[in-house]
Amino acid sequence: MPQDPYAWIEQSLATIHRANWYRSVQTIHGRPGATVLLSGQEVINFASNDYLGLAGDERLMTAAITAIQEFGTGSTGSRLLSGHRELHRELEKAIASWKQTADAVVFSSGYLANLGAIAALVGKRDVIFSDQYNHSSLKNGATLSGAALIEYPHCDITVLQNQLIQQRQHYRRCLLITDSVFSMDGDLCPLPALLDLADEFSCMLLIDEAHATGVLGKTGAGCVEHFGCTGKNLIQIGTLSKALGSLGGYVAGSTVLIDFLRNRAPSWIYTTALSPADTAAALAAIEIIQTEPQRHLQLWENVTYLRNLMAEQLPHFKLLPSESPILCFQLPNAADALRVSQQLRSNGIFAPAIRPPTVPTSRIRISVMATHQAAHIEKLVTILKHV
Ligand SMILES: *Cc1c(COP(=O)(O)O)cnc(C)c1O
């Protein structure tokens, strides 16, 4: 009898279970918001990327419905063939104007924006330097590109500089890639130092603003704005799926960069254009963010309030360094993280355990939203005291 070629899958799953790495979906009911219905139980939501509370905003929903009525549900084709709509261009212009770049191009997700941009920009004769904690989409983009990949320890500019001194000259093009807000930690990349290195060693720099768009910087334009680096020549990637409450991704940068990506990024060329509803919702979100700065201010007030309460009432908690609405506290192992997450859950708090292999060390990850009320944050701290 030949061996069952699929038998390994069950064994592999068993290993995942034994390590406490097994994951499954949890059903959310109703609209997204600061509180949600999770399997029938109302919980305070500290697990969402909807930082500004826009995913359940009436105006985004109306924009999406109107777009569906006008343009239908599907884009029906790729952008270069039959899927391009004026709405896509409007969104791209709004992104470019917000980021103060010459142009932008939207992808069907942030993940696809990273895959496509990285694979288009470098190839076999080139090298990528990547922060060890970068998002999966950056890492897989690097693999897809076929370029040599060198990882540097998280945010370690000194090591990166030494790697560049030793390796840069062996390759044609060089690309530095980094998250701007690290998604599972909440800290920021050292952008000014990275820009200096990029200059010195003639490297392109790609920064993924997924968790910074709508969150960091005076107008919410991201980490680039936060560090006063607006106008520098670099490649800014982001998502429409987090603070913008929609679905999709983008690349913003120079005219030639964007024109080149429209001709060379496989995950843009060979996939269906963003749906009219998603496009219109993202466009409405950008308009709201630009005209209602109070949302963004409220988000940061909430972050400060939670930090202060935790420092005061939970001084022994080990918070990872963070400069964003993502706050993580470490636990010794995956089983403990799961247990704490379940205890929080049974007390009406939704905050996920993040475990290997997503991150090297287990933690509880809390995302603050602009629409959290003081009472939500107070309840979180009270419950944390007892678990
Ligand atoms: C969420 C995320 C992405 C993927 O964006 P999607 O639009 O959800 O595909 C990419 N990079 C980082 C850092 C992220 O956190």
CSV table of C-alpha atoms and ligand atoms in Angstrom, one decimal:
chain,number,residue,atom,x,y,z
A,1,MET,CA,0.0,0.0,0.0
A,2,PRO,CA,1.4,3.4,-0.9
A,3,GLN,CA,1.5,5.8,2.1
A,4,ASP,CA,-1.3,8.4,2.4
A,5,PRO,CA,0.3,11.6,1.0
A,6,TYR,CA,-2.0,13.7,3.2
A,7,ALA,CA,-1.4,11.9,6.5
A,8,TRP,CA,1.3,14.4,7.5
A,9,ILE,CA,-1.4,17.2,7.8
A,10,GLU,CA,-3.1,15.6,10.8
A,11,GLN,CA,0.3,15.0,12.5
A,12,SER,CA,1.3,18.6,11.8
A,13,LEU,CA,-2.0,19.8,13.3
A,14,ALA,CA,-1.4,17.7,16.4
A,15,THR,CA,2.0,19.3,16.9
A,16,ILE,CA,0.3,22.8,16.6
A,17,HIS,CA,-2.2,21.7,19.3
A,18,ARG,CA,0.5,20.4,21.6
A,19,ALA,CA,2.4,23.7,21.5
A,20,ASN,CA,-0.7,25.7,22.3
A,21,TRP,CA,-0.3,27.3,18.9
A,22,TYR,CA,-3.6,26.2,17.6
A,23,ARG,CA,-5.9,29.0,16.4
A,24,SER,CA,-9.5,29.2,15.2
A,25,VAL,CA,-11.9,32.0,14.3
A,26,GLN,CA,-14.3,33.7,16.7
A,27,THR,CA,-17.6,35.1,15.3
A,28,ILE,CA,-18.5,38.7,15.7
A,29,HIS,CA,-22.1,39.7,15.3
A,30,GLY,CA,-23.6,43.0,14.2
A,31,ARG,CA,-21.6,46.1,13.4
A,32,PRO,CA,-18.0,46.8,14.4
A,33,GLY,CA,-17.4,49.2,17.2
A,34,ALA,CA,-16.0,49.9,20.7
A,35,THR,CA,-18.2,47.1,22.0
A,36,VAL,CA,-19.2,44.1,19.9
A,37,LEU,CA,-21.3,40.9,20.2
A,38,LEU,CA,-18.8,38.0,20.4
A,39,SER,CA,-20.6,34.7,20.2
A,40,GLY,CA,-23.7,36.3,21.8
A,41,GLN,CA,-21.8,38.0,24.6
A,42,GLU,CA,-21.4,41.8,24.6
A,43,VAL,CA,-17.7,42.6,25.1
A,44,ILE,CA,-15.6,45.7,25.1
A,45,ASN,CA,-13.5,45.5,22.0
A,46,PHE,CA,-9.7,45.9,22.4
A,47,ALA,CA,-9.0,43.6,19.5
A,48,SER,CA,-9.8,45.8,16.5
A,49,ASN,CA,-7.7,47.7,14.0
A,50,ASP,CA,-10.6,50.1,13.5
A,51,TYR,CA,-8.7,52.8,15.4
A,52,LEU,CA,-11.0,55.7,14.6
A,53,GLY,CA,-14.3,53.7,14.8
A,54,LEU,CA,-15.0,54.4,11.1
A,55,ALA,CA,-15.9,50.8,10.0
A,56,GLY,CA,-19.3,51.2,11.5
A,57,ASP,CA,-19.8,54.9,10.6
A,58,GLU,CA,-23.0,55.7,8.8
A,59,ARG,CA,-21.3,57.9,6.2
A,60,LEU,CA,-18.9,55.1,5.1
A,61,MET,CA,-21.8,52.7,4.8
A,62,THR,CA,-23.8,55.2,2.8
A,63,ALA,CA,-20.8,55.9,0.5
A,64,ALA,CA,-20.4,52.1,-0.1
A,65,ILE,CA,-24.2,51.6,-0.7
A,66,THR,CA,-24.3,54.5,-3.1
A,67,ALA,CA,-21.3,53.2,-5.0
A,68,ILE,CA,-22.9,49.8,-5.3
A,69,GLN,CA,-26.1,51.3,-6.7
A,70,GLU,CA,-24.1,53.3,-9.2
A,71,PHE,CA,-21.4,50.9,-10.2
A,72,GLY,CA,-22.5,47.4,-9.0
A,73,THR,CA,-20.9,45.0,-6.6
A,74,GLY,CA,-17.8,43.8,-8.5
A,75,SER,CA,-15.2,45.6,-10.5
A,76,THR,CA,-15.4,42.8,-13.0
A,77,GLY,CA,-11.8,43.1,-14.3
A,78,SER,CA,-8.3,44.1,-13.6
A,79,ARG,CA,-7.5,47.8,-13.6
A,80,LEU,CA,-5.5,47.6,-16.9
A,81,LEU,CA,-8.2,45.7,-18.7
A,82,SER,CA,-11.8,46.5,-17.8
A,83,GLY,CA,-11.9,47.1,-14.0
A,84,HIS,CA,-10.8,50.7,-13.8
A,85,ARG,CA,-13.3,53.3,-12.6
A,86,GLU,CA,-13.0,57.0,-12.0
A,87,LEU,CA,-13.6,56.3,-8.3
A,88,HIS,CA,-10.3,54.4,-8.1
A,89,ARG,CA,-8.5,57.4,-9.4
A,90,GLU,CA,-10.3,59.8,-7.0
A,91,LEU,CA,-9.2,57.6,-4.1
A,92,GLU,CA,-5.6,57.5,-5.4
A,93,LYS,CA,-5.5,61.2,-5.7
A,94,ALA,CA,-6.9,61.6,-2.2
A,95,ILE,CA,-4.3,59.3,-0.7
A,96,ALA,CA,-1.5,61.2,-2.6
A,97,SER,CA,-2.7,64.5,-1.5
A,98,TRP,CA,-3.0,63.4,2.2
A,99,LYS,CA,0.5,61.8,2.1
A,100,GLN,CA,1.8,64.7,0.1
A,101,THR,CA,3.3,62.4,-2.5
A,102,ALA,CA,3.1,62.9,-6.3
A,103,ASP,CA,1.0,59.9,-6.8
A,104,ALA,CA,-0.5,56.7,-5.3
A,105,VAL,CA,-2.0,53.4,-6.5
A,106,VAL,CA,-4.5,51.2,-4.7
A,107,PHE,CA,-4.3,47.5,-4.4
A,108,SER,CA,-6.9,45.0,-3.3
A,109,SER,CA,-5.3,44.6,0.2
A,110,GLY,CA,-2.3,45.9,2.1
A,111,TYR,CA,-0.8,42.4,1.9
A,112,LEU,CA,-1.0,42.5,-1.9
A,113,ALA,CA,0.5,46.0,-2.0
A,114,ASN,CA,3.6,44.8,-0.2
A,115,LEU,CA,3.9,41.6,-2.3
A,116,GLY,CA,3.6,43.5,-5.5
A,117,ALA,CA,5.7,46.5,-4.7
A,118,ILE,CA,8.7,44.5,-3.3
A,119,ALA,CA,8.6,41.9,-6.1
A,120,ALA,CA,8.6,44.7,-8.7
A,121,LEU,CA,11.4,46.8,-7.2
A,122,VAL,CA,14.1,44.2,-6.6
A,123,GLY,CA,15.1,40.9,-8.1
A,124,LYS,CA,17.9,38.2,-8.2
A,125,ARG,CA,20.8,40.6,-8.4
A,126,ASP,CA,19.6,42.8,-5.5
A,127,VAL,CA,19.4,42.7,-1.7
A,128,ILE,CA,16.8,43.5,0.9
A,129,PHE,CA,17.5,44.4,4.5
A,130,SER,CA,14.5,43.6,6.6
A,131,ASP,CA,13.6,44.2,10.3
A,132,GLN,CA,13.3,40.9,12.1
A,133,TYR,CA,9.8,41.9,13.4
A,134,ASN,CA,8.4,42.9,10.0
A,135,HIS,CA,4.9,41.9,9.0
A,136,SER,CA,4.4,38.6,7.1
A,137,SER,CA,3.5,40.5,3.9
A,138,LEU,CA,6.9,42.3,3.8
A,139,LYS,CA,8.7,39.0,4.5
A,140,ASN,CA,6.8,37.1,1.8
A,141,GLY,CA,7.2,40.0,-0.6
A,142,ALA,CA,11.0,39.7,-0.1
A,143,THR,CA,10.8,35.9,-0.8
A,144,LEU,CA,8.7,36.5,-3.9
A,145,SER,CA,11.1,39.0,-5.3
A,146,GLY,CA,14.0,36.5,-5.4
A,147,ALA,CA,16.4,39.1,-3.9
A,148,ALA,CA,18.9,38.2,-1.2
A,149,LEU,CA,17.3,38.7,2.2
A,150,ILE,CA,19.3,39.9,5.2
A,151,GLU,CA,17.4,40.4,8.5
A,152,TYR,CA,18.6,42.8,11.1
A,153,PRO,CA,17.7,42.7,14.8
A,154,HIS,CA,14.5,44.7,15.7
A,155,CYS,CA,15.2,48.4,15.1
A,156,ASP,CA,19.0,47.9,15.5
A,157,ILE,CA,20.5,50.6,13.3
A,158,THR,CA,24.1,49.8,14.4
A,159,VAL,CA,23.8,46.2,13.2
A,160,LEU,CA,22.0,47.3,10.0
A,161,GLN,CA,24.8,49.8,9.3
A,162,ASN,CA,27.4,47.1,9.7
A,163,GLN,CA,25.5,44.7,7.4
A,164,LEU,CA,25.3,47.5,4.8
A,165,ILE,CA,29.0,48.2,5.1
A,166,GLN,CA,29.8,44.5,4.5
A,167,GLN,CA,27.2,43.6,2.0
A,168,ARG,CA,25.9,46.5,0.0
A,169,GLN,CA,28.6,46.5,-2.6
A,170,HIS,CA,27.9,42.9,-3.6
A,171,TYR,CA,24.5,43.8,-5.1
A,172,ARG,CA,23.0,46.0,-7.7
A,173,ARG,CA,19.9,47.5,-6.1
A,174,CYS,CA,19.2,47.6,-2.4
A,175,LEU,CA,15.9,47.9,-0.6
A,176,LEU,CA,15.3,48.6,3.1
A,177,ILE,CA,11.9,47.4,4.3
A,178,THR,CA,10.2,48.1,7.6
A,179,ASP,CA,6.9,48.3,9.4
A,180,SER,CA,6.4,51.9,10.7
A,181,VAL,CA,4.3,50.9,13.7
A,182,PHE,CA,5.2,47.3,14.5
A,183,SER,CA,1.9,45.5,14.4
A,184,MET,CA,2.4,43.0,17.3
A,185,ASP,CA,4.5,45.3,19.5
A,186,GLY,CA,3.3,48.9,18.9
A,187,ASP,CA,6.7,50.5,18.8
A,188,LEU,CA,8.0,52.6,15.9
A,189,CYS,CA,10.8,52.1,13.4
A,190,PRO,CA,13.7,54.6,13.7
A,191,LEU,CA,12.7,56.3,10.4
A,192,PRO,CA,15.1,59.3,10.4
A,193,ALA,CA,18.1,57.0,11.0
A,194,LEU,CA,16.8,54.6,8.3
A,195,LEU,CA,16.5,57.5,5.8
A,196,ASP,CA,20.1,58.5,6.6
A,197,LEU,CA,21.4,55.0,5.9
A,198,ALA,CA,19.3,54.8,2.7
A,199,ASP,CA,21.0,58.0,1.5
A,200,GLU,CA,24.5,56.9,2.6
A,201,PHE,CA,24.3,53.4,1.0
A,202,SER,CA,22.2,54.3,-2.0
A,203,CYS,CA,19.2,52.2,-0.9
A,204,MET,CA,15.5,52.5,-1.6
A,205,LEU,CA,13.4,52.6,1.6
A,206,LEU,CA,9.9,51.0,1.8
A,207,ILE,CA,7.9,51.7,4.9
A,208,ASP,CA,4.6,49.9,5.8
A,209,GLU,CA,2.3,52.4,7.5
A,210,ALA,CA,-0.6,49.9,8.0
A,211,HIS,CA,-1.0,50.7,11.7
A,212,ALA,CA,0.1,54.3,11.4
A,213,THR,CA,-2.3,55.6,8.7
A,214,GLY,CA,-5.0,57.6,10.3
A,215,VAL,CA,-3.2,57.2,13.6
A,216,LEU,CA,0.2,58.9,13.7
A,217,GLY,CA,1.2,62.4,12.6
A,218,LYS,CA,-0.6,65.7,12.9
A,219,THR,CA,-3.1,65.0,10.1
A,220,GLY,CA,-3.0,61.2,10.6
A,221,ALA,CA,-0.9,60.8,7.5
A,222,GLY,CA,1.4,58.3,9.3
A,223,CYS,CA,4.8,57.8,10.8
A,224,VAL,CA,6.5,59.7,7.9
A,225,GLU,CA,4.5,62.8,9.0
A,226,HIS,CA,5.1,62.0,12.7
A,227,PHE,CA,8.9,62.2,12.2
A,228,GLY,CA,8.7,65.3,10.0
A,229,CYS,CA,9.9,63.3,6.9
A,230,THR,CA,7.1,64.3,4.6
A,231,GLY,CA,8.4,65.0,1.1
A,232,LYS,CA,11.4,62.7,1.3
A,233,ASN,CA,11.8,60.2,-1.5
A,234,LEU,CA,10.7,56.9,-0.2
A,235,ILE,CA,8.0,54.2,-0.8
A,236,GLN,CA,5.0,54.4,1.5
A,237,ILE,CA,2.7,51.4,1.8
A,238,GLY,CA,-0.5,51.3,3.8
A,239,THR,CA,-3.8,49.7,4.1
A,240,LEU,CA,-7.4,50.9,3.7
A,241,SER,CA,-8.4,48.1,6.1
A,242,LYS,CA,-7.5,49.4,9.5
A,243,ALA,CA,-8.1,53.1,10.6
A,244,LEU,CA,-9.8,53.7,7.2
A,245,GLY,CA,-12.5,51.1,8.0
A,246,SER,CA,-12.6,49.6,4.5
A,247,LEU,CA,-10.6,47.0,2.6
A,248,GLY,CA,-7.6,47.5,0.3
A,249,GLY,CA,-4.0,48.7,0.3
A,250,TYR,CA,-2.0,51.5,-1.4
A,251,VAL,CA,1.5,52.5,-2.4
A,252,ALA,CA,2.3,56.3,-2.3
A,253,GLY,CA,5.4,57.9,-3.8
A,254,SER,CA,6.9,59.6,-6.8
A,255,THR,CA,5.2,59.7,-10.2
A,256,VAL,CA,7.8,57.3,-11.8
A,257,LEU,CA,7.5,54.9,-8.9
A,258,ILE,CA,3.7,54.6,-9.2
A,259,ASP,CA,3.8,54.5,-13.0
A,260,PHE,CA,6.4,51.7,-12.8
A,261,LEU,CA,4.3,49.7,-10.3
A,262,ARG,CA,1.3,49.9,-12.6
A,263,ASN,CA,3.4,48.2,-15.2
A,264,ARG,CA,5.4,45.7,-13.1
A,265,ALA,CA,3.5,44.8,-9.8
A,266,PRO,CA,2.0,41.4,-10.4
A,267,SER,CA,-0.4,41.6,-7.5
A,268,TRP,CA,-1.9,44.7,-9.1
A,269,ILE,CA,-1.8,43.8,-12.7
A,270,TYR,CA,-3.2,40.3,-12.5
A,271,THR,CA,-6.0,40.7,-9.9
A,272,THR,CA,-9.4,42.3,-10.0
A,273,ALA,CA,-9.7,46.0,-9.2
A,274,LEU,CA,-10.8,47.1,-5.8
A,275,SER,CA,-14.6,46.8,-5.4
A,276,PRO,CA,-16.7,50.0,-5.9
A,277,ALA,CA,-18.0,49.7,-2.3
A,278,ASP,CA,-14.5,49.4,-0.7
A,279,THR,CA,-13.2,52.2,-2.8
A,280,ALA,CA,-16.0,54.6,-1.9
A,281,ALA,CA,-15.8,53.7,1.8
A,282,ALA,CA,-12.1,54.4,1.9
A,283,LEU,CA,-12.5,57.7,0.1
A,284,ALA,CA,-15.2,58.7,2.6
A,285,ALA,CA,-12.9,57.7,5.5
A,286,ILE,CA,-10.1,60.0,4.2
A,287,GLU,CA,-12.5,62.9,3.9
A,288,ILE,CA,-13.8,62.4,7.4
A,289,ILE,CA,-10.3,62.1,8.9
A,290,GLN,CA,-9.2,65.3,7.2
A,291,THR,CA,-12.3,67.3,8.3
A,292,GLU,CA,-12.7,65.8,11.8
A,293,PRO,CA,-9.3,65.9,13.5
A,294,GLN,CA,-11.1,65.4,16.9
A,295,ARG,CA,-11.3,61.7,16.2
A,296,HIS,CA,-7.6,61.4,16.0
A,297,LEU,CA,-7.2,63.6,19.1
A,298,GLN,CA,-9.6,61.4,21.0
A,299,LEU,CA,-7.7,58.3,20.1
A,300,TRP,CA,-4.6,59.7,21.6
A,301,GLU,CA,-6.4,60.9,24.7
A,302,ASN,CA,-7.6,57.4,25.2
A,303,VAL,CA,-4.2,55.9,24.7
A,304,THR,CA,-2.7,58.4,27.3
A,305,TYR,CA,-5.6,57.6,29.7
A,306,LEU,CA,-5.0,53.9,29.5
A,307,ARG,CA,-1.3,54.2,29.9
A,308,ASN,CA,-1.6,56.5,32.9
A,309,LEU,CA,-4.2,54.2,34.6
A,310,MET,CA,-2.0,51.2,34.0
A,311,ALA,CA,1.1,52.9,35.4
A,312,GLU,CA,-0.8,53.9,38.4
A,313,GLN,CA,-2.8,50.7,39.1
A,314,LEU,CA,-0.8,48.0,37.5
A,315,PRO,CA,2.8,49.0,38.1
A,316,HIS,CA,4.1,45.4,37.9
A,317,PHE,CA,2.7,44.8,34.4
A,318,LYS,CA,5.4,44.3,31.8
A,319,LEU,CA,4.3,46.6,28.9
A,320,LEU,CA,6.3,46.3,25.7
A,321,PRO,CA,7.7,49.6,24.5
A,322,SER,CA,5.0,51.4,22.5
A,323,GLU,CA,4.4,54.7,20.8
A,324,SER,CA,1.0,53.8,19.3
A,325,PRO,CA,-2.5,52.7,20.3
A,326,ILE,CA,-1.2,49.1,20.4
A,327,LEU,CA,-0.2,48.1,24.0
A,328,CYS,CA,1.1,44.7,24.7
A,329,PHE,CA,2.0,43.0,28.0
A,330,GLN,CA,4.1,40.0,28.0
A,331,LEU,CA,3.3,36.6,29.6
A,332,PRO,CA,5.7,33.8,30.2
A,333,ASN,CA,4.2,31.3,27.7
A,334,ALA,CA,1.4,30.6,25.3
A,335,ALA,CA,-0.7,28.7,27.8
A,336,ASP,CA,-0.6,31.7,30.2
A,337,ALA,CA,-1.5,34.1,27.5
A,338,LEU,CA,-4.4,32.0,26.4
A,339,ARG,CA,-5.6,31.7,30.0
A,340,VAL,CA,-5.5,35.5,30.6
A,341,SER,CA,-7.2,36.2,27.3
A,342,GLN,CA,-10.0,33.7,28.3
A,343,GLN,CA,-10.4,35.3,31.7
A,344,LEU,CA,-10.6,38.7,30.2
A,345,ARG,CA,-13.2,37.4,27.8
A,346,SER,CA,-15.4,35.9,30.5
A,347,ASN,CA,-15.3,39.3,32.2
A,348,GLY,CA,-16.5,41.1,29.1
A,349,ILE,CA,-13.1,42.2,27.6
A,350,PHE,CA,-12.0,41.2,24.1
A,351,ALA,CA,-8.2,41.3,23.9
A,352,PRO,CA,-6.4,38.5,22.1
A,353,ALA,CA,-3.5,36.4,23.1
A,354,ILE,CA,-0.8,36.7,20.5
A,355,ARG,CA,1.5,33.7,20.4
A,356,PRO,CA,4.3,32.1,18.5
A,357,PRO,CA,4.8,31.7,15.6
A,358,THR,CA,3.2,35.2,15.0
A,359,VAL,CA,5.6,36.7,17.6
A,360,PRO,CA,8.6,35.3,19.5
A,361,THR,CA,7.1,35.8,22.9
A,362,SER,CA,3.5,35.4,24.1
A,363,ARG,CA,1.5,38.5,25.0
A,364,ILE,CA,-1.9,40.1,25.3
A,365,ARG,CA,-2.4,42.7,22.7
A,366,ILE,CA,-4.7,45.7,23.4
A,367,SER,CA,-5.7,48.1,20.7
A,368,VAL,CA,-7.2,51.4,21.8
A,369,MET,CA,-10.0,53.0,19.7
A,370,ALA,CA,-11.1,56.7,19.4
A,371,THR,CA,-14.6,55.5,20.2
A,372,HIS,CA,-13.7,53.8,23.5
A,373,GLN,CA,-15.3,55.6,26.5
A,374,ALA,CA,-13.5,56.3,29.7
A,375,ALA,CA,-15.6,53.6,31.4
A,376,HIS,CA,-14.4,51.0,28.9
A,377,ILE,CA,-10.8,51.8,29.6
A,378,GLU,CA,-11.5,51.8,33.4
A,379,LYS,CA,-13.2,48.4,33.2
A,380,LEU,CA,-10.2,47.0,31.3
A,381,VAL,CA,-7.8,48.1,34.1
A,382,THR,CA,-10.1,46.9,36.9
A,383,ILE,CA,-10.4,43.4,35.3
A,384,LEU,CA,-6.7,43.2,34.6
A,385,LYS,CA,-6.1,43.8,38.3
A,386,HIS,CA,-7.9,40.6,39.1
A,387,VAL,CA,-6.5,38.2,36.5
B,1,LIG,C1,-2.5,44.4,8.5
B,1,LIG,C2,-1.2,44.6,7.9
B,1,LIG,C3,-0.9,44.5,6.5
B,1,LIG,C4,-2.0,43.9,5.6
B,1,LIG,O1,-2.9,44.8,5.3
B,1,LIG,P1,-4.4,44.2,4.8
B,1,LIG,O2,-5.0,45.4,4.1
B,1,LIG,O3,-5.1,43.7,6.0
B,1,LIG,O4,-4.0,43.1,3.8
B,1,LIG,C5,0.3,44.8,6.0
B,1,LIG,N1,1.3,45.2,6.8
B,1,LIG,C6,1.1,45.4,8.2
B,1,LIG,C7,2.2,45.9,9.0
B,1,LIG,C8,-0.1,45.1,8.7
B,1,LIG,O5,-0.3,45.2,10.1
